[in-house]
Amino acid sequence: MELTRQQLLLDLYVAFYAARRGKASRSYVIKWEQNMKQNMEELCDDLYYRRYKPLPSKCFIVEYPKKREIFAAMFRDRIVHHLYFNYTHGLYERTFIQDSYSCIKGLGTHYGIGRIRDFCRKESRNWQRKCYVMHLDIRGYFMHIVRKRLLEIATGSLRKMATHTVSKGSDKTWEDVLDMDFLYWLTQEIIMLDPKRDCIVVGDPEGWIDLDPAKSLRLTEDGRGLPIGNLTSQLFSNVYLNVLDQYMKRGLKCRYYGRYVDDAAVVSHDKEWLLSLVPRIREFLQTELGLELHMGKLEISEVHHGVDFLCAYIRPWRTYVSRHSLERIKDKLALLDFKKPWKVLRSVNSYLGIFQHTASYNLRRRLFMKKEFLSIGVFDAGMTKIRDRYLFYNLTTNENGKQSIRTQNGLRTRSRRCESNHRRLRADKVEQDQLRMV
């Protein structure tokens, strides 16, 4: 299919609203929208006539949760990244294995934790025999990706999938719905960009003094590295290591294998077999991808002693929040501003969303059953969500400041339910059913 300028412009507007989501109040978004029609037309012309060149990125250091070097693309380039992602992510994901968990809709960390837990249960025969998990990590992954090799892999995947059908039962192929020549060109422009060239350094230059050289793109050799912070970098990180995934599944016959970005895990009851894989994986990474296995983080854990994977601690019949994640959450809770209760409620609900995937009911009680949290909200029976205590009072008054009889009855019912909730969170089934109706 040959992409028309009108269709490209429509796709750019879709990409713009995706890039704008959650950042509408930022100064660079407001500046772009002040002359939006002209900006979008110019960007469309640059792409359509193959004149597009990325602008210099901003480079800065972030300290939390660990020190990292970030390259942030300009907003114009972020729109292009979302455009490319919208075009290609479905095509690339068709080439991935099921157990590649990162940056794929419907998967993610909780899915990955569940898969590794199921692997451990199956390999240990329902926790009845010894089972081991080998954790693999790649040293300075994003900073050491060979861009020419990545371009070969990415374009090879595009060419391979071009003649495949878009979905089961469909007669259309990818080349029928996408302009493949346009994608080949745009792939090269994005991948072969050297983010170090003319980058704008933001912040104190001394911030790089104690940064690990393996985690700095500015200190790597030419031709290597993808900027952390770009949407396309997350996509291409999966494309690059898909070569390793295929080798682990088909070459080494690792039945129980999963990967999240550069963190991978292999599950087996045979510890000696796991150890025999290490030199073969090291050689493959070095020769095929130009990467180095981080031997300092190589770890083989027995499942009955616990396995730390993706911020979860997996043990037989139960899963806990990892110690490092819990410490970070406690640090964040100590910084909450209770003068802005709506922000506190959002933060607490996000943490409860993490906790509800683990065996952590008593931990949630210790963290959140405190006066400062109970003064602004009410927890449900399972402590999986907190609700605004004053929401009805703020939204249900009429013009005279009075409430209807129906509203008053609803508030009395809610008040009684709140008091019961505070006295004992494990309510009976009747109260739980009433709570769901609110």
mmCIF file of C-alpha atoms in Angstrom, residues 33-284:
data_model
loop_
_atom_site.group_PDB
_atom_site.id
_atom_site.type_symbol
_atom_site.label_atom_id
_atom_site.label_comp_id
_atom_site.label_asym_id
_atom_site.label_seq_id
_atom_site.Cartn_x
_atom_site.Cartn_y
_atom_site.Cartn_z
ATOM 1 C CA GLU A 33 -0.741 23.708 20.098
ATOM 2 C CA GLN A 34 -0.554 27.497 19.690
ATOM 3 C CA ASN A 35 0.387 26.963 16.038
ATOM 4 C CA MET A 36 -0.783 23.399 15.767
ATOM 5 C CA LYS A 37 -2.108 23.296 12.194
ATOM 6 C CA GLN A 38 1.072 24.704 10.697
ATOM 7 C CA ASN A 39 3.300 22.494 12.862
ATOM 8 C CA MET A 40 1.405 19.353 11.891
ATOM 9 C CA GLU A 41 1.418 20.292 8.202
ATOM 10 C CA GLU A 42 5.164 20.923 8.229
ATOM 11 C CA LEU A 43 5.864 17.657 10.059
ATOM 12 C CA CYS A 44 3.623 15.792 7.613
ATOM 13 C CA ASP A 45 5.490 17.273 4.631
ATOM 14 C CA ASP A 46 8.867 16.376 6.163
ATOM 15 C CA LEU A 47 7.765 12.763 6.570
ATOM 16 C CA TYR A 48 5.917 12.428 3.290
ATOM 17 C CA TYR A 49 8.766 13.826 1.181
ATOM 18 C CA ARG A 50 11.439 11.990 3.257
ATOM 19 C CA ARG A 51 12.975 15.191 4.631
ATOM 20 C CA TYR A 52 12.466 14.351 8.306
ATOM 21 C CA LYS A 53 15.506 14.551 10.598
ATOM 22 C CA PRO A 54 15.236 14.227 14.416
ATOM 23 C CA LEU A 55 16.109 17.272 16.493
ATOM 24 C CA PRO A 56 18.798 17.199 19.237
ATOM 25 C CA SER A 57 17.672 15.533 22.471
ATOM 26 C CA LYS A 58 17.875 16.801 26.038
ATOM 27 C CA CYS A 59 20.212 14.829 28.294
ATOM 28 C CA PHE A 60 19.874 14.782 32.086
ATOM 29 C CA ILE A 61 20.324 12.575 35.162
ATOM 30 C CA VAL A 62 17.568 11.078 37.319
ATOM 31 C CA GLU A 63 18.360 9.835 40.818
ATOM 32 C CA TYR A 64 15.277 7.755 41.729
ATOM 33 C CA PRO A 65 14.846 4.806 41.995
ATOM 34 C CA LYS A 66 18.427 4.454 40.726
ATOM 35 C CA LYS A 67 20.805 6.818 38.996
ATOM 36 C CA ARG A 68 20.265 6.821 35.241
ATOM 37 C CA GLU A 69 21.107 8.932 32.227
ATOM 38 C CA ILE A 70 18.032 9.972 30.218
ATOM 39 C CA PHE A 71 17.848 11.315 26.664
ATOM 40 C CA ALA A 72 14.468 12.992 26.086
ATOM 41 C CA ALA A 73 13.410 13.648 22.507
ATOM 42 C CA MET A 74 11.728 16.892 21.483
ATOM 43 C CA PHE A 75 7.922 16.823 21.349
ATOM 44 C CA ARG A 76 7.969 16.879 17.535
ATOM 45 C CA ASP A 77 10.030 13.695 17.517
ATOM 46 C CA ARG A 78 7.838 12.059 20.157
ATOM 47 C CA ILE A 79 4.874 12.421 17.796
ATOM 48 C CA VAL A 80 6.884 10.585 15.132
ATOM 49 C CA HIS A 81 7.780 7.876 17.655
ATOM 50 C CA HIS A 82 4.109 7.302 18.434
ATOM 51 C CA LEU A 83 3.329 7.266 14.708
ATOM 52 C CA TYR A 84 5.965 4.577 14.122
ATOM 53 C CA PHE A 85 4.797 2.592 17.151
ATOM 54 C CA ASN A 86 1.165 2.680 15.961
ATOM 55 C CA TYR A 87 2.218 1.405 12.547
ATOM 56 C CA THR A 88 4.596 -1.370 13.570
ATOM 57 C CA HIS A 89 4.016 -2.659 17.115
ATOM 58 C CA GLY A 90 1.389 -5.187 16.030
ATOM 59 C CA LEU A 91 3.695 -6.484 13.300
ATOM 60 C CA TYR A 92 6.709 -6.823 15.574
ATOM 61 C CA GLU A 93 4.718 -8.428 18.392
ATOM 62 C CA ARG A 94 3.652 -11.216 16.048
ATOM 63 C CA THR A 95 7.313 -12.277 15.922
ATOM 64 C CA PHE A 96 7.802 -12.342 19.709
ATOM 65 C CA ILE A 97 7.495 -15.366 21.968
ATOM 66 C CA GLN A 98 4.652 -15.520 24.477
ATOM 67 C CA ASP A 99 7.011 -14.960 27.380
ATOM 68 C CA SER A 100 8.343 -11.565 26.335
ATOM 69 C CA TYR A 101 6.520 -9.420 28.872
ATOM 70 C CA SER A 102 7.640 -5.791 28.552
ATOM 71 C CA CYS A 103 5.836 -2.968 26.742
ATOM 72 C CA ILE A 104 3.117 -5.194 25.256
ATOM 73 C CA LYS A 105 -0.545 -4.471 25.873
ATOM 74 C CA GLY A 106 -2.151 -7.126 28.063
ATOM 75 C CA LEU A 107 1.155 -8.392 29.430
ATOM 76 C CA GLY A 108 3.557 -6.536 31.761
ATOM 77 C CA THR A 109 5.050 -7.249 35.172
ATOM 78 C CA HIS A 110 2.066 -8.956 36.820
ATOM 79 C CA TYR A 111 1.642 -11.267 33.851
ATOM 80 C CA GLY A 112 5.358 -12.070 33.930
ATOM 81 C CA ILE A 113 5.265 -12.820 37.667
ATOM 82 C CA GLY A 114 2.304 -15.123 37.163
ATOM 83 C CA ARG A 115 4.032 -16.973 34.321
ATOM 84 C CA ILE A 116 7.244 -17.553 36.280
ATOM 85 C CA ARG A 117 5.191 -18.695 39.277
ATOM 86 C CA ASP A 118 3.348 -21.181 37.045
ATOM 87 C CA PHE A 119 6.658 -22.375 35.598
ATOM 88 C CA CYS A 120 7.982 -23.025 39.093
ATOM 89 C CA ARG A 121 4.839 -24.877 40.118
ATOM 90 C CA LYS A 122 4.874 -27.119 37.026
ATOM 91 C CA GLU A 123 8.601 -27.862 37.113
ATOM 92 C CA SER A 124 8.496 -28.631 40.855
ATOM 93 C CA ARG A 125 5.424 -30.856 40.374
ATOM 94 C CA ASN A 126 3.191 -28.663 42.480
ATOM 95 C CA TRP A 127 6.026 -27.726 44.851
ATOM 96 C CA GLN A 128 6.830 -31.366 45.674
ATOM 97 C CA ARG A 129 10.434 -31.491 44.385
ATOM 98 C CA LYS A 130 13.404 -29.156 44.211
ATOM 99 C CA CYS A 131 13.287 -26.560 41.505
ATOM 100 C CA TYR A 132 15.718 -23.785 40.548
ATOM 101 C CA VAL A 133 15.407 -20.420 38.824
ATOM 102 C CA MET A 134 18.404 -18.920 37.019
ATOM 103 C CA HIS A 135 18.233 -15.139 36.779
ATOM 104 C CA LEU A 136 20.069 -13.531 33.834
ATOM 105 C CA ASP A 137 20.939 -9.876 33.315
ATOM 106 C CA ILE A 138 22.765 -7.997 30.542
ATOM 107 C CA ARG A 139 25.392 -5.425 31.447
ATOM 108 C CA GLY A 140 24.388 -1.895 30.378
ATOM 109 C CA TYR A 141 21.863 -3.227 27.874
ATOM 110 C CA PHE A 142 20.465 -0.056 26.296
ATOM 111 C CA MET A 143 23.913 1.566 26.128
ATOM 112 C CA HIS A 144 25.533 -1.331 24.262
ATOM 113 C CA ILE A 145 22.980 -2.153 21.563
ATOM 114 C CA VAL A 146 24.738 -2.185 18.186
ATOM 115 C CA ARG A 147 22.572 0.086 16.032
ATOM 116 C CA LYS A 148 23.593 -1.413 12.664
ATOM 117 C CA ARG A 149 22.789 -4.898 13.922
ATOM 118 C CA LEU A 150 19.456 -3.639 15.298
ATOM 119 C CA LEU A 151 18.640 -2.120 11.900
ATOM 120 C CA GLU A 152 19.328 -5.470 10.220
ATOM 121 C CA ILE A 153 17.070 -7.299 12.691
ATOM 122 C CA ALA A 154 14.255 -4.720 12.500
ATOM 123 C CA THR A 155 14.186 -4.472 8.699
ATOM 124 C CA GLY A 156 14.495 -8.261 8.456
ATOM 125 C CA SER A 157 11.419 -8.643 10.661
ATOM 126 C CA LEU A 158 9.507 -6.117 8.543
ATOM 127 C CA ARG A 159 10.410 -7.916 5.311
ATOM 128 C CA LYS A 160 9.575 -11.311 6.774
ATOM 129 C CA MET A 161 6.166 -10.235 8.071
ATOM 130 C CA ALA A 162 5.223 -8.156 5.002
ATOM 131 C CA THR A 163 3.609 -11.137 3.257
ATOM 132 C CA HIS A 164 1.971 -12.545 6.400
ATOM 133 C CA THR A 165 -1.720 -11.976 7.051
ATOM 134 C CA VAL A 166 -2.624 -9.265 9.547
ATOM 135 C CA SER A 167 -4.788 -11.608 11.633
ATOM 136 C CA LYS A 168 -6.372 -15.022 11.506
ATOM 137 C CA GLY A 169 -9.242 -15.208 9.037
ATOM 138 C CA SER A 170 -8.106 -12.073 7.195
ATOM 139 C CA ASP A 171 -7.042 -12.059 3.551
ATOM 140 C CA LYS A 172 -5.039 -8.838 3.905
ATOM 141 C CA THR A 173 -1.298 -8.941 4.455
ATOM 142 C CA TRP A 174 0.822 -6.365 6.250
ATOM 143 C CA GLU A 175 2.047 -4.906 2.947
ATOM 144 C CA ASP A 176 -1.605 -4.382 1.970
ATOM 145 C CA VAL A 177 -2.276 -2.153 4.994
ATOM 146 C CA LEU A 178 1.148 -0.515 5.522
ATOM 147 C CA ASP A 179 3.523 1.382 3.258
ATOM 148 C CA MET A 180 6.569 -0.840 3.766
ATOM 149 C CA ASP A 181 8.974 1.444 1.865
ATOM 150 C CA PHE A 182 8.002 4.319 4.154
ATOM 151 C CA LEU A 183 8.571 2.108 7.209
ATOM 152 C CA TYR A 184 11.987 0.952 5.975
ATOM 153 C CA TRP A 185 13.066 4.572 5.600
ATOM 154 C CA LEU A 186 11.614 5.724 8.942
ATOM 155 C CA THR A 187 13.132 2.734 10.762
ATOM 156 C CA GLN A 188 16.579 3.713 9.527
ATOM 157 C CA GLU A 189 16.101 7.375 10.488
ATOM 158 C CA ILE A 190 15.080 6.500 14.056
ATOM 159 C CA ILE A 191 17.582 3.721 14.738
ATOM 160 C CA MET A 192 20.674 5.272 13.178
ATOM 161 C CA LEU A 193 20.235 8.589 15.023
ATOM 162 C CA ASP A 194 23.225 9.323 17.255
ATOM 163 C CA PRO A 195 21.579 10.879 20.363
ATOM 164 C CA LYS A 196 24.957 12.160 21.604
ATOM 165 C CA ARG A 197 25.334 14.496 18.614
ATOM 166 C CA ASP A 198 24.476 18.106 19.578
ATOM 167 C CA CYS A 199 22.552 16.928 22.657
ATOM 168 C CA ILE A 200 21.466 19.582 25.162
ATOM 169 C CA VAL A 201 22.820 18.815 28.641
ATOM 170 C CA VAL A 202 20.376 19.853 31.367
ATOM 171 C CA GLY A 203 21.425 20.114 35.004
ATOM 172 C CA ASP A 204 24.749 19.947 36.787
ATOM 173 C CA PRO A 205 27.499 18.257 34.696
ATOM 174 C CA GLU A 206 28.959 16.888 37.938
ATOM 175 C CA GLY A 207 26.007 14.510 38.109
ATOM 176 C CA TRP A 208 27.862 12.236 35.678
ATOM 177 C CA ILE A 209 30.924 11.872 37.926
ATOM 178 C CA ASP A 210 29.720 8.881 39.975
ATOM 179 C CA LEU A 211 27.551 7.372 37.206
ATOM 180 C CA ASP A 212 28.539 3.858 36.139
ATOM 181 C CA PRO A 213 30.270 4.184 32.718
ATOM 182 C CA ALA A 214 28.317 1.137 31.513
ATOM 183 C CA LYS A 215 25.091 3.121 32.054
ATOM 184 C CA SER A 216 26.124 6.295 30.239
ATOM 185 C CA LEU A 217 25.429 6.698 26.535
ATOM 186 C CA ARG A 218 27.837 9.633 26.373
ATOM 187 C CA LEU A 219 30.719 7.342 27.352
ATOM 188 C CA THR A 220 29.979 4.461 24.976
ATOM 189 C CA GLU A 221 31.683 3.977 21.626
ATOM 190 C CA ASP A 222 30.160 5.313 18.416
ATOM 191 C CA GLY A 223 27.497 3.195 16.778
ATOM 192 C CA ARG A 224 26.157 1.804 20.036
ATOM 193 C CA GLY A 225 23.269 2.624 22.334
ATOM 194 C CA LEU A 226 19.611 3.633 22.316
ATOM 195 C CA PRO A 227 18.327 6.597 24.337
ATOM 196 C CA ILE A 228 16.422 5.600 27.482
ATOM 197 C CA GLY A 229 13.202 7.575 27.502
ATOM 198 C CA ASN A 230 12.013 7.146 23.905
ATOM 199 C CA LEU A 231 8.962 5.032 23.107
ATOM 200 C CA THR A 232 10.743 3.468 20.136
ATOM 201 C CA SER A 233 13.649 2.415 22.365
ATOM 202 C CA GLN A 234 11.273 0.226 24.373
ATOM 203 C CA LEU A 235 9.946 -1.339 21.182
ATOM 204 C CA PHE A 236 13.390 -1.888 19.652
ATOM 205 C CA SER A 237 14.734 -3.377 22.896
ATOM 206 C CA ASN A 238 12.238 -6.222 22.458
ATOM 207 C CA VAL A 239 13.036 -6.541 18.752
ATOM 208 C CA TYR A 240 16.768 -6.820 19.496
ATOM 209 C CA LEU A 241 16.492 -9.444 22.227
ATOM 210 C CA ASN A 242 13.888 -11.416 20.313
ATOM 211 C CA VAL A 243 16.932 -13.061 18.672
ATOM 212 C CA LEU A 244 18.001 -14.293 22.116
ATOM 213 C CA ASP A 245 14.458 -15.440 22.927
ATOM 214 C CA GLN A 246 14.296 -17.568 19.792
ATOM 215 C CA TYR A 247 17.704 -19.089 20.578
ATOM 216 C CA MET A 248 16.689 -19.911 24.155
ATOM 217 C CA LYS A 249 13.448 -21.581 23.046
ATOM 218 C CA ARG A 250 14.564 -23.302 19.850
ATOM 219 C CA GLY A 251 18.322 -23.636 20.202
ATOM 220 C CA LEU A 252 18.713 -24.444 23.892
ATOM 221 C CA LYS A 253 15.218 -25.969 24.293
ATOM 222 C CA CYS A 254 14.424 -23.934 27.419
ATOM 223 C CA ARG A 255 10.783 -24.779 27.960
ATOM 224 C CA TYR A 256 10.320 -22.536 30.988
ATOM 225 C CA TYR A 257 11.914 -19.233 30.004
ATOM 226 C CA GLY A 258 10.671 -15.653 30.306
ATOM 227 C CA ARG A 259 12.108 -12.175 29.799
ATOM 228 C CA TYR A 260 11.219 -8.609 30.804
ATOM 229 C CA VAL A 261 13.481 -6.140 28.899
ATOM 230 C CA ASP A 262 16.990 -7.393 29.837
ATOM 231 C CA ASP A 263 15.961 -9.431 32.920
ATOM 232 C CA ALA A 264 15.413 -13.073 32.033
ATOM 233 C CA ALA A 265 14.674 -16.213 34.031
ATOM 234 C CA VAL A 266 15.035 -19.925 33.239
ATOM 235 C CA VAL A 267 13.285 -22.533 35.417
ATOM 236 C CA SER A 268 14.407 -26.163 35.746
ATOM 237 C CA HIS A 269 14.715 -28.940 38.313
ATOM 238 C CA ASP A 270 18.254 -29.683 37.040
ATOM 239 C CA LYS A 271 20.768 -27.229 38.475
ATOM 240 C CA GLU A 272 23.696 -28.668 36.498
ATOM 241 C CA TRP A 273 21.808 -28.181 33.235
ATOM 242 C CA LEU A 274 21.176 -24.527 34.126
ATOM 243 C CA LEU A 275 24.875 -23.990 34.794
ATOM 244 C CA SER A 276 25.766 -25.600 31.468
ATOM 245 C CA LEU A 277 23.680 -22.973 29.654
ATOM 246 C CA VAL A 278 25.738 -20.015 30.901
ATOM 247 C CA PRO A 279 28.800 -20.299 28.580
ATOM 248 C CA ARG A 280 26.566 -20.903 25.554
ATOM 249 C CA ILE A 281 24.416 -17.872 26.346
ATOM 250 C CA ARG A 282 27.504 -15.700 26.903
ATOM 251 C CA GLU A 283 28.991 -16.733 23.568
ATOM 252 C CA PHE A 284 25.709 -16.172 21.709
#
